[in-house]
Coordinates of C-alpha atoms and ligand atoms in Angstrom, one line a residue:
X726 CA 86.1 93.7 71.3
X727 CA 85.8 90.9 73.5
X728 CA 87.2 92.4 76.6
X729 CA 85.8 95.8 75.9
X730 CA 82.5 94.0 76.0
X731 CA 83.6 92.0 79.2
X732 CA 84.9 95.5 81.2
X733 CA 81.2 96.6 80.3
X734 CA 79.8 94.1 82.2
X735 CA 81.7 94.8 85.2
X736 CA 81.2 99.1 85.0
X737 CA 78.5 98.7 87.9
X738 CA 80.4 96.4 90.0
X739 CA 83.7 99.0 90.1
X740 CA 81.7 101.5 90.2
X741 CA 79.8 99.9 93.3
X742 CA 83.8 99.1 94.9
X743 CA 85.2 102.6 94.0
X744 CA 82.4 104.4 96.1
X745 CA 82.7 101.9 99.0
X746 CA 86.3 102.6 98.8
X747 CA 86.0 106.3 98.2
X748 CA 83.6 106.4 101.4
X749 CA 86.2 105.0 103.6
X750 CA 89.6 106.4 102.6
X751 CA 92.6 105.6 104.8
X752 CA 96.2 106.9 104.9
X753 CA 99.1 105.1 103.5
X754 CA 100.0 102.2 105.5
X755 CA 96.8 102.2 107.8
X756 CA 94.8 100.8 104.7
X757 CA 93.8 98.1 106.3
X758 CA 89.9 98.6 106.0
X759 CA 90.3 98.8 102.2
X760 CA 92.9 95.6 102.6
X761 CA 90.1 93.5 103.8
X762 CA 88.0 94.7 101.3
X763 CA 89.9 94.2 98.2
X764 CA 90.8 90.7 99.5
X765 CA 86.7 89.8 99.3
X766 CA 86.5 90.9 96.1
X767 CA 89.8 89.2 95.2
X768 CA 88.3 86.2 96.7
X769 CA 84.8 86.4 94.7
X770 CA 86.3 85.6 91.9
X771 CA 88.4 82.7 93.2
X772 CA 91.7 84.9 92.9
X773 CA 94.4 82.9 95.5
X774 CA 96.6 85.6 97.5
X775 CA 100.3 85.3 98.6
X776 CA 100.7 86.4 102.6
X777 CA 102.8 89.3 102.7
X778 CA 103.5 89.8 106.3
X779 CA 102.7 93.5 105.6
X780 CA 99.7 95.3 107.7
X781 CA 98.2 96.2 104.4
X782 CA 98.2 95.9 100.9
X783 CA 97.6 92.7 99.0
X784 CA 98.8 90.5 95.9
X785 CA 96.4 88.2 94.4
X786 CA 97.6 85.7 92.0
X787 CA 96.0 84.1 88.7
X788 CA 97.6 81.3 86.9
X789 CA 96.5 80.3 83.7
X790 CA 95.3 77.0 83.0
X791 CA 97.6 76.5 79.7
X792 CA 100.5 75.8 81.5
X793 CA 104.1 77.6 82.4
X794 CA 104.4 81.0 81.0
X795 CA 105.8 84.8 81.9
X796 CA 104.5 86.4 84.9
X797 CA 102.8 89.5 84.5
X798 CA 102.1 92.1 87.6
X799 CA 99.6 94.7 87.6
X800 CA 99.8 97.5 89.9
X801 CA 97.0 100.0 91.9
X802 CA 97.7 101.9 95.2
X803 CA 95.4 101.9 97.7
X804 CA 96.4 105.3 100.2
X805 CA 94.0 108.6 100.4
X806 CA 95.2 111.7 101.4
X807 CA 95.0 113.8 104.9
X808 CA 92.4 116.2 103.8
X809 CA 88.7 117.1 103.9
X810 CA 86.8 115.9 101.1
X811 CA 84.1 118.5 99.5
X812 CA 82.1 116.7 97.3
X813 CA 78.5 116.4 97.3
X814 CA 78.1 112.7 96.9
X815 CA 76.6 110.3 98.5
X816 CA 79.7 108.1 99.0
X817 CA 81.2 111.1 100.0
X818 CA 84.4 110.1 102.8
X819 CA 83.2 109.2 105.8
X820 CA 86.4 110.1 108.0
X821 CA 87.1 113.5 108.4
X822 CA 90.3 115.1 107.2
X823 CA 90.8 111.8 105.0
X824 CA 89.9 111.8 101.2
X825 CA 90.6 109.6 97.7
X826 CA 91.5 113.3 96.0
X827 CA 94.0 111.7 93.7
X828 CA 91.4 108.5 92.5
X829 CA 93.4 105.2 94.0
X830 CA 89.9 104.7 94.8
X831 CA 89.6 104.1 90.7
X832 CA 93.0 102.8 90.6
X833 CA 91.9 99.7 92.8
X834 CA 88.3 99.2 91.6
X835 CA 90.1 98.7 87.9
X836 CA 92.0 96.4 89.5
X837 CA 89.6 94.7 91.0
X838 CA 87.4 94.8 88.0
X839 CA 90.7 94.0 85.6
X840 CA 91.5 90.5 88.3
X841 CA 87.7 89.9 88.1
X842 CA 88.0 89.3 84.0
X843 CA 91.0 87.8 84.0
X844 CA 89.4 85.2 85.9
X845 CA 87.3 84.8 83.7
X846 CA 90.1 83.8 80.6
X847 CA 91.9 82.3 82.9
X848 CA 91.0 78.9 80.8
X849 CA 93.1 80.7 78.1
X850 CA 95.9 82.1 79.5
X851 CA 99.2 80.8 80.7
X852 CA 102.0 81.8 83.1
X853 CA 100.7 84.1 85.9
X854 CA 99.0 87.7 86.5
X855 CA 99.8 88.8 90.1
X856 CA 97.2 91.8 91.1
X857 CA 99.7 94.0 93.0
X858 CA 97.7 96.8 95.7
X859 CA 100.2 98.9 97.5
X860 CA 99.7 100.5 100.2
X861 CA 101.2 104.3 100.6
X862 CA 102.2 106.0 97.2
X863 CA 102.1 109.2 98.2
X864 CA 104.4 109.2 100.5
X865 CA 106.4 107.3 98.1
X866 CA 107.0 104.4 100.1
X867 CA 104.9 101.7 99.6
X868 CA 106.1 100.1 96.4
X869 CA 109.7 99.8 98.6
X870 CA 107.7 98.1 102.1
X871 CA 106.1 95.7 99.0
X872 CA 109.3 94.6 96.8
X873 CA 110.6 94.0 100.3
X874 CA 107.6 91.4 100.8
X875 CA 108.6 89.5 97.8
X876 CA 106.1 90.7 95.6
X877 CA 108.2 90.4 92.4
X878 CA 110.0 87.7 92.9
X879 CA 109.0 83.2 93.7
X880 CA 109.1 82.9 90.4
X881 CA 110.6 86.6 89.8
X882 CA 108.1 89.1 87.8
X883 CA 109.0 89.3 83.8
X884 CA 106.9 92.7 83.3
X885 CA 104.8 95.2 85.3
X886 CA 102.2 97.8 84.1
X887 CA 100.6 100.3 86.0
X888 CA 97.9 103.4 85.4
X889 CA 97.4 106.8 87.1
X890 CA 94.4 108.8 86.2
X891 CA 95.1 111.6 84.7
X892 CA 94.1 115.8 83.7
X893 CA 96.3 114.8 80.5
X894 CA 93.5 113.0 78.9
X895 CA 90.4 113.0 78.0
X896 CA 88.1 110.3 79.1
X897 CA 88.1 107.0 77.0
X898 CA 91.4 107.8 76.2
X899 CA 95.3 106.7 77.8
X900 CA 98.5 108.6 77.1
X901 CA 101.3 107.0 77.2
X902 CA 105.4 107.2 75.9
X903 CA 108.6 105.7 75.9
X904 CA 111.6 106.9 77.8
X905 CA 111.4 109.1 80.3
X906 CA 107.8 110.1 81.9
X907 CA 108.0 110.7 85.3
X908 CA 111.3 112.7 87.5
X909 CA 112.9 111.4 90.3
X910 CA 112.3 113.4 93.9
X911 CA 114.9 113.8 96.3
X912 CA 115.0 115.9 99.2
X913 CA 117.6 118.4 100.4
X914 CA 118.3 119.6 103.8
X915 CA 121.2 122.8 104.2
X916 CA 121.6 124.1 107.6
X917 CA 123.8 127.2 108.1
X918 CA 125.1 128.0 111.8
X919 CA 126.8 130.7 113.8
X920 CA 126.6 131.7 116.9
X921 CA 123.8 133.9 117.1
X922 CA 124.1 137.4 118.8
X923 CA 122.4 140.9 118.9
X924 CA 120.7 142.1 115.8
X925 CA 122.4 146.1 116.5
X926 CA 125.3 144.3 116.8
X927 CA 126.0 142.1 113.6
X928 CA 129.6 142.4 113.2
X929 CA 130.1 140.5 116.5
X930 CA 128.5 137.2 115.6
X931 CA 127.7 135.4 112.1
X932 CA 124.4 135.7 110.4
X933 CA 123.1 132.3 108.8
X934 CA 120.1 134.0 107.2
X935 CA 122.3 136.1 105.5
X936 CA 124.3 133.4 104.3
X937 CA 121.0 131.3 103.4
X938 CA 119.7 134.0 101.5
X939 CA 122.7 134.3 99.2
X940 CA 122.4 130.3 98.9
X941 CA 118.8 130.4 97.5
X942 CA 120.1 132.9 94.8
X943 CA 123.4 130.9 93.8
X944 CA 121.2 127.4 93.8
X945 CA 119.1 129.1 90.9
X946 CA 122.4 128.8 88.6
X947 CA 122.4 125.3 89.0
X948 CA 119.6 124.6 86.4
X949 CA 121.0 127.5 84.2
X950 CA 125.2 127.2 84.3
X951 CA 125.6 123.9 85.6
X952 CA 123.3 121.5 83.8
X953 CA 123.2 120.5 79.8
X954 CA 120.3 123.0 78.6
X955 CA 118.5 120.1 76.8
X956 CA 118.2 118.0 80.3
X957 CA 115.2 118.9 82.5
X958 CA 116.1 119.5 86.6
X959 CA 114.2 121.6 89.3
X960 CA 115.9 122.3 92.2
X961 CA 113.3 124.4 94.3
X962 CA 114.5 125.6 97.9
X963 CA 110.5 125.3 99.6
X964 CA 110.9 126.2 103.2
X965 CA 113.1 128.5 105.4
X966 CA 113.3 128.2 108.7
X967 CA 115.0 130.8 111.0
X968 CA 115.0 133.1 114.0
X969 CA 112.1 134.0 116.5
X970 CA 112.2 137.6 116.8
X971 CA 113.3 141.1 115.2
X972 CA 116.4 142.0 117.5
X973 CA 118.0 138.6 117.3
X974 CA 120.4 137.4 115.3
X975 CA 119.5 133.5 115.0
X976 CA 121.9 130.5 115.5
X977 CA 120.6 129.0 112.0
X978 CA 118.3 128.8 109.3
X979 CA 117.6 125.2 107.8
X980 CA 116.2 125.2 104.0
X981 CA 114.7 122.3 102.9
X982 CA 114.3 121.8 99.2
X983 CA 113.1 119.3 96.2
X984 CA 115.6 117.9 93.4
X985 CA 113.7 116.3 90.2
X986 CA 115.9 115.3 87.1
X987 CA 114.8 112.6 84.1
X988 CA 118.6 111.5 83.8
X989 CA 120.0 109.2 86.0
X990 CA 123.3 110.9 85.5
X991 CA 122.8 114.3 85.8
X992 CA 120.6 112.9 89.6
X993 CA 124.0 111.4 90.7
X994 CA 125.5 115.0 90.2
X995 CA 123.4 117.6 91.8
X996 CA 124.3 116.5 95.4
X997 CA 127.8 117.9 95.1
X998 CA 127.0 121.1 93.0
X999 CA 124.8 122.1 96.2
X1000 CA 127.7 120.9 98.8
X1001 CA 129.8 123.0 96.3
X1002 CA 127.6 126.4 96.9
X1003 CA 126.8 125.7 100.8
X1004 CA 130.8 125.4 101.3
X1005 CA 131.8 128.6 99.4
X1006 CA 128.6 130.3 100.9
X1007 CA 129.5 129.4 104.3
X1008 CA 133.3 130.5 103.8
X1009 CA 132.3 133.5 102.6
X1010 CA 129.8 134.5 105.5
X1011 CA 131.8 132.9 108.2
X1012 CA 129.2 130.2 109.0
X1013 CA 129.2 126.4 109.5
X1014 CA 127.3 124.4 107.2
X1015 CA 125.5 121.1 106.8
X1016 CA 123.8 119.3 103.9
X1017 CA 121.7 116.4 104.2
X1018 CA 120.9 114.8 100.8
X1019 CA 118.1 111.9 100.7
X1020 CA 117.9 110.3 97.7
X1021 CA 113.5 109.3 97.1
X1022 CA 112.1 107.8 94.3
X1023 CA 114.2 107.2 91.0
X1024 CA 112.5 108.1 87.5
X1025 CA 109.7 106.2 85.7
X1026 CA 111.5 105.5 82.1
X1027 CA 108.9 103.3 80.1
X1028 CA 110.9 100.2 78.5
X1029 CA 109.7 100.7 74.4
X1030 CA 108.8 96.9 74.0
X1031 CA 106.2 97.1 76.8
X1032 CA 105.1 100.2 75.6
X1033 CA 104.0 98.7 72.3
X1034 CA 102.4 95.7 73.9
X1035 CA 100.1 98.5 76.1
X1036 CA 99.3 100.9 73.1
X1037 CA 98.6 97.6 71.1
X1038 CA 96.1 96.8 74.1
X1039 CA 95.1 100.3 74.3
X1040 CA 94.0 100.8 70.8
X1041 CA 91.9 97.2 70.5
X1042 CA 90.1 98.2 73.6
X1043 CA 89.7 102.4 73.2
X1044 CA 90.2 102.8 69.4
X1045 CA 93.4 103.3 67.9
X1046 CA 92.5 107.7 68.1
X1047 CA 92.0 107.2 72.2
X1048 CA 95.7 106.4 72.5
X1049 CA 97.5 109.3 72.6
X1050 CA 100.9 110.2 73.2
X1051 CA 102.5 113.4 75.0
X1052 CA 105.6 114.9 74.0
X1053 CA 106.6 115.6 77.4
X1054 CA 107.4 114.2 80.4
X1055 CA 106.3 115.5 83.5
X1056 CA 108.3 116.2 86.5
X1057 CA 106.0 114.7 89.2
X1058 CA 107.4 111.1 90.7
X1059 CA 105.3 107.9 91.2
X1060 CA 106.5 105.1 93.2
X1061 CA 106.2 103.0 90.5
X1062 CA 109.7 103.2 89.6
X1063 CA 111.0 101.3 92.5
X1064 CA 109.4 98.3 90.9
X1065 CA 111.1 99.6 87.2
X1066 CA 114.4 99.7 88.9
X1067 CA 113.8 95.5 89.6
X1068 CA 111.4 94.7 86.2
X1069 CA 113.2 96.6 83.6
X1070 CA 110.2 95.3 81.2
X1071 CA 108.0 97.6 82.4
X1072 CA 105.8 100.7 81.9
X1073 CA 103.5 103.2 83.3
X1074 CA 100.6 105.0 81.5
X1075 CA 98.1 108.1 82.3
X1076 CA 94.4 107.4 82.1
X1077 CA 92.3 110.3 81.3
X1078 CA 90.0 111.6 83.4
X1079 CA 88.5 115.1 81.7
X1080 CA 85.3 115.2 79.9
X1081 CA 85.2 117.5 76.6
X1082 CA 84.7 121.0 76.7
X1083 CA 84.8 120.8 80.7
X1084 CA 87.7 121.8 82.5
X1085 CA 90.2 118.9 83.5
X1086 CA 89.9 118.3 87.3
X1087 CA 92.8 118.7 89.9
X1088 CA 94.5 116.0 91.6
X1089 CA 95.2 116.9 95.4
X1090 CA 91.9 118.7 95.4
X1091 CA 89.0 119.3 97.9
X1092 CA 86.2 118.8 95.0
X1093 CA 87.7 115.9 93.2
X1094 CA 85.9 112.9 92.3
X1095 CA 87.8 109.7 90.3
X1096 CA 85.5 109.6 87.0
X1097 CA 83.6 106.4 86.6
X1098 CA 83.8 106.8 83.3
X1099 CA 87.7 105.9 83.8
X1100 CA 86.8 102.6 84.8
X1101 CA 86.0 100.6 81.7
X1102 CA 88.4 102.1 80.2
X1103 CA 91.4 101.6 82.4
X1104 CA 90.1 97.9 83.1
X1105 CA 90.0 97.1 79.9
X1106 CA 93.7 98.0 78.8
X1107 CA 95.2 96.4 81.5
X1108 CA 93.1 93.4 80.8
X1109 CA 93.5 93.2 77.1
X1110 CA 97.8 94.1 77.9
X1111 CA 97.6 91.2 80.2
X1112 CA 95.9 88.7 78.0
X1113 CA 98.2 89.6 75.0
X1114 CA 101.1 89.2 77.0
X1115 CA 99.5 85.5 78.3
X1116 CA 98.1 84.1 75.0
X1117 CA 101.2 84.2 72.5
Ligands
NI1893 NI1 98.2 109.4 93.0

């Protein structure tokens, strides 16, 4: 129980950085308040940092004192989210229309608090723990900006770990599997285009909205005729765009739309199954089409060896009941798995948030509030993973 007992001590310091943070939230990539102040509490505990040429974000680095041995990273994001915070706290955000309402705020003071302890074993420990904070996960582009600054590699990074706090678990608890947990996102853009005419007079132009309205329906039998039942894909068409007024036949109508798959194979495939339906669509309607397919974040899939190593951690530190694991993924994305993609040893775990018997808050909310009783917790199981991982 020794760094159970050791994350104890440190509950009213992270709680202390998590509301200094929470009070100043800043969007991804213009963290640089909450740079400079998870680099002085990097530095209070004699943590050395690597210069990352980045406007924000930060890696700190502990070596251990017992000589060579495998480099662990750690992982928190430090971005809020443009949108007025509610709470009636008195750290409550200070910037208007900027809010920690999905708890990097927690995220980092774990971190903090989880660099802080390690510091304190660093007599113990060999190799290196490099305390990774990203700038800008939910835009989902961070984790790319900082693999780009090196951060896994000089001498390259033999595992990563990372925690989001989640309505999946109760407090005290972590939930974590192997395989698949998270989807990948990619983003689709069709435009279908004619030439636009007189809405009493249809047959003497082309009518895109008609032809984008027939595309919406056909892209719904891509999950149900196209894809292996027992493989999980959304493919949801989220905004059409067209015309300006109710006598004019418009020129297009642009849909843009979200792809999420667990299966790197059935990812590669969905771009020409929707090039396939805008093509005959377009034919068929006498339009002109366009896709434009962007591929975003790949899956998390959890590697099973470093999945044992955190639910060994997790039940030392929480109790072997408080590790808990979920039978399903979910098809939300974390940019997490660019670094997955580069550290195959690697794996990502929820950290519950919900206190029994009341109902689990909502991420991306107005009235939510990271749980401080998340922060032992989460400190503690990436401590006790990284210590494990630096002892044998
Ligand atoms: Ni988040």
């Amino acid at each position: 129980m020794r760094i159970r007992t050791l994350a104890e001590a440190k509950q009213p310091e992270m709680a202390a950085w998590r509301h200094q943070i929470h009070q100043n939230p800043e969007l991804g990539f213009q963290e640089q308040k909450t740079t400079a102040f998870v680099k002085k509490v990097l530095k209070q505990a004699d943590i050395s940092m690597r210069p990352l040429g980045t406007p924000t974000g930060v890696l700190g680095i502990l070596r251990g004192e017992q000589g060579p041995g495998p480099v662990v990273v750690l992982r928190a994001d430090l971005d809020a989210l443009p949108m007025q915070e509610e709470n009636d706290v008195p750290y409550a955000s200070h910037t208007a229309n900027v809010m920690h309402a999905c708890g990097h705020d927690g995220h980092t003071a774990i971190l903090l608090g989880t660099a802080h302890i390690l510091a304190s074993l660093k007599s113990q420990l060999r190799g290196e723990v490099r305390f990774l904070f990203q700038p800008a996960e939910e835009t989902l582009h961070g984790a790319r900006q900082m693999i780009e600054a090196g951060v896994l590699d000089d001498p390259p990074a033999d595992y990563i770990a990372g925690l989001h706090g989640s309505p999946l678990a109760e407090i005290g608890q972590m939930a974590i599997r192997r395989g698949p947990v998270m989807a990948s996102a990619d983003m689709a853009v069709i435009t279908f285009s004619a030439a636009g005419g007189h809405g009493a007079y249809p047959h003497r132009t082309r009518d895109p909205i008609l032809a984008a309205g027939h595309f919406i329906t056909a892209v719904q039998s891509i999950v149900s005729r196209q894809v292996n039942a027992v493989d999980s894909v959304v493919v949801s068409i989220c905004s059409l765009e067209s015309g300006s007024a109710f006598n004019i036949i418009p020129r297009q109508a642009v849909l843009k739309g979200t792809v999420r798959t667990l299966n790197k194979s059935v990812r590669q495939g969905i771009p020409n199954m929707l090039e396939e339906k805008a093509a005959g669509i377009a034919q068929a309607f006498g339009c002109d089409w366009q896709l434009e397919y962007t591929q975003g974040v790949p899956a998390v899939q959890n590697d099973a060896s470093v999945v044992d190593q955190l639910v060994e951690a997790g039940q030392i530190v929480l109790g072997p009941e408080n590790v808990v694991f979920p039978p399903d993924p979910l098809m939300g994305s974390e940019d997490f798995a660019f670094y997955m993609e580069k550290v195959p040893k690697s794996a990502f775990f929820q950290l519950g948030f919900v206190r029994p018997g009341q109902p689990a808050p909502n991420l991306h909310n107005s009235h939510f509030n990271f749980d401080d009783g998340a922060l032992v917790p989460g400190a503690a199981v990436l401590s006790q993973f990284a210590a494990d991982m630096l002892t044998r």
